[in-house]
C-alpha angles and dihedrals in degrees: 000000000000091000096063117083115232120211105224114197116198115232104216092171091130097054127090100262126221113232105284123242089200140038142211111239112223116186116207113202112183135129092222112086089203094062087054091049096044093049096048092047093052095049103030093113101035121123116191116188094351092305130106122225118256113200130211124184139209131175104207139017095266091050088049093050092049091046094051090050087066094040106042092150092065113132102208136024119201100204131190115213101211120049129119086001138004091263099038095112093046091048094052091046087061096046089049086058103035105030102028093032092217098159099162105043111105119238121202116190115215126189140178092222112090115218099021116126122177117243115268097250089053088053091051097040099053089034094236115188099195145358127214133174106225095234090058092053099098118166092265093048095043085049092053095043088051097044093048091049093049092050091055092044087052093051091045093047092048090048093048094052090049089049090057094053093044097044092086094051088046094054086045097054092051095048090052089064092054116095094229092063095042094087095046092053091047095050088051093054092043094053093049090046092051091045093048099047096026092238137130121219134161095198128072137141135173128218124202139175113267107285091221140023105245133188130229125224093282092053095252116138113250117242117263107273145171124250131184101248101177139019148175118242098267090059098037092115091071096051112134098008125122123264095250090050096059107128099214107082101208093043092053095049098045086051094049092042090054092048095049096043092039088223139104114265123209126183136155100282108020141034126209116197111201112217121197133161134201092265092055100254109150136192144148140234116209125200138176119245141037116291122201117196136195121207094267093045090058093050089050088046092051088053095044089049093047088054092049088048093052097049091046089050090049090052087052093048095048097041081056093051090046087056090048088054098050104025138068111241093217106046100018091230121128115284122222092280093048095044090055093049095048096047097081092072095057090058092052090053092051122105095182115002147337121235126203122199116194109196126198123190108228118234095000092144089060088054095054093043087052106040105014142252094285089057091045089054091057091052091052091050093048085052090055096052086050093053093046089052095044098047129054122255090251090068128096111231121185140169100225096188140326105334094346118112130181127206124188121195134178115224103344129170093210120115128202092259085056094053090046091052093049095042091051098056111116121255132180123256119175092351090304128112112237130184116192128203116222138190122209143195120200129199129175136203123199111232089219091062114091130228097040105203111190092192087060094048088047094054093049088052090049093052088049091050087053092053091048091051091049097043115022108010111190094037136067138265128206113219113255123193093240092060088073093045086052089052093051089044091055087048093053092043090052094054090044087051095055093048088043093056087049091052091040093236090151116088136179134250123193126225110197123226114219132209106237091211101051103016092230124136109253097174156347138244116214113226122182125229138184131222110184116204093228103020103041127217110002113204117240093239088062099056107018094071092048091049092053096045091053093048088245096120090088089070090046089053087050095048090049093049091051096044089049089056088048093058096046087051092049097042115039092167088074095086102162116094121262117222114219120200118234116196131212091255088059098043089055096040105114095221092044098115092040092052090047092051090053094056095048090053091051091049114035113207148158106273091212088065099062122060126185122228114202123188123226097242090062088061097056104056103066150347088252090075092055091044088054093048093053090052091047089057091049092057086061100257122150104235124210125190107221128211097011113190097020097089140017089337110189124182085209088076091066090053103041106031128074095241122155100178132042115202109200111215121251089240090079095048091050093067104031088097103052103022121059090195086062093054092047091052093047090047089056093049093048091048094050093048091045087052093050090047092245117155108237126217121184117201135198094043104165108152136054089234089057088049091052096049092045091052095049087059093050101246115180109209133016134193128188152095091292087068107024139340116217109291137197122253091255091052088047093058093050101042117021112028 
């Protein structure tokens, strides 16, 4: 926004610095002494923005908290994630923000586990500014991370100091627009006018350009107009009206004349003093009575009017800043900050409880991608109008970010189903009728409960929204306490999983693939399992989704690939190929091929003994997946398309991609015994694959009836519990080699 001043801090890192008189405080919190030593050594002579770095060290979260209490002016914290416990770093980050109230300090998380990235809600909740793995923090990268963080800290500090100085001005400009302070303002101006001009008049009012650009019901900006912003008691009835709506004809005309001619206007009964500033802001003060001015009086009056003009322009300017701080620029609803500030009045109105709905427009990203940001903004404005019509004037409505809205209500009877229904009604955008789908999270706070914390209620509603988007998109979900427990559990599992990978607690089982013609084992699929030292065997459905959501599955894929090569190296009597699953996270990882080659160089193997299984959803996200697939084929791997038919199936995959094996999803096998349509679809898929000379594997075969039906269709290879369950390596050596 052009109205908001930005503090630009020059970066003179490349210049030869003078000896700094001050320094940036950098706190290192890590339980490894070597990390402290290496960091200090690498950056000992660094100067950033004419300041050296001053390092402070702590070796645990507790030490770090105590140290930060003594150095609240530190600029950057380099924080290890795992110290006394797997969550020590994150817990300290929360205490830094909420107990020490260090909002500006830049927190850079560091971990020794490559590839791990915290979930998005963890980054937001603990206000993490950056995340780095320790092995990627070379001197150059560490310098870049610190320079960026310090620059951000400097900007925030400068803005904070400016805010302190401007807070009184902002409060004054806000109070200026409230009726209870208008008379005080007018009295002050009247007294100064009377003293300056040696007159006495009971009537005075001030006209200013509209303090804010406002929009009408159709979303069009109102043309710039002039409002009465201050009056004496005699003119109090015209406070807040537009200049062309002033009821006293003579007063209105003299004010308009002064503005149009840009001059003071004097007549026998009234005087209009024109106000202007160098930035072309204009206004007028109108007072009753004739004023006769000498040359010196006119000069004094000019100075006085300039001061009044600057004061009113500042009120206008800071009111606009105030709006920018608390309101969304697209919809004019409260933004996240404004929502938090305004929510307190709702709990004060509530007799029983407050209800919060967080509303997310489904597939809004697709709308913007297809039709552009301008159309997307029109959709947001239409949703805003819908929300205003649906909810009472006593509610607090906010656009939190992007396509996410929040509505806070006191003692409402509306349920989440009602809100879904109202928000899904069609509306017109650019002449077209549009019906949006929404997912909604709902949370409550009982008014009888003390210590209302809107941020807690908002967090609960967002957690419920995430559950709705994962399991019932297009519908709503009320918050349940166990959701938060599950979120904490996921975080705990993630921390344990990182340690489990490091300690090699994960192991492989192999599920054989069988020739339906001969009954012989023709290959295996490697499946990962986890034996926690305290919790025992953790089922895959408890840790695989967490790993995928956090982006950690790339590390698991590399782990499984390496372990598969080790099995082949250790047990040469396993002569059939092992299939390794490659996730979407891995196939879209920029360093996937290089990491794979590094493992291959460490563990030489026969390329014919490893096959790679790629799920369909890995192929629809970007061109990088297709590129990596071609590179894998060039390396000599047999490539299998896993779960064909379960997701975004496209026959073009079979034509364009270097696929050798098609693995048909178990969902087709489940129904072939009872549903003739399922058999027809399966026959068609098999015929296409055979015509294209693709090997076919059907998974999920569990009954003799399914075996007979698939055999009749000439299926090559089957996999499922009818033949073998996943087996340990020892069981494979005894039963299936």
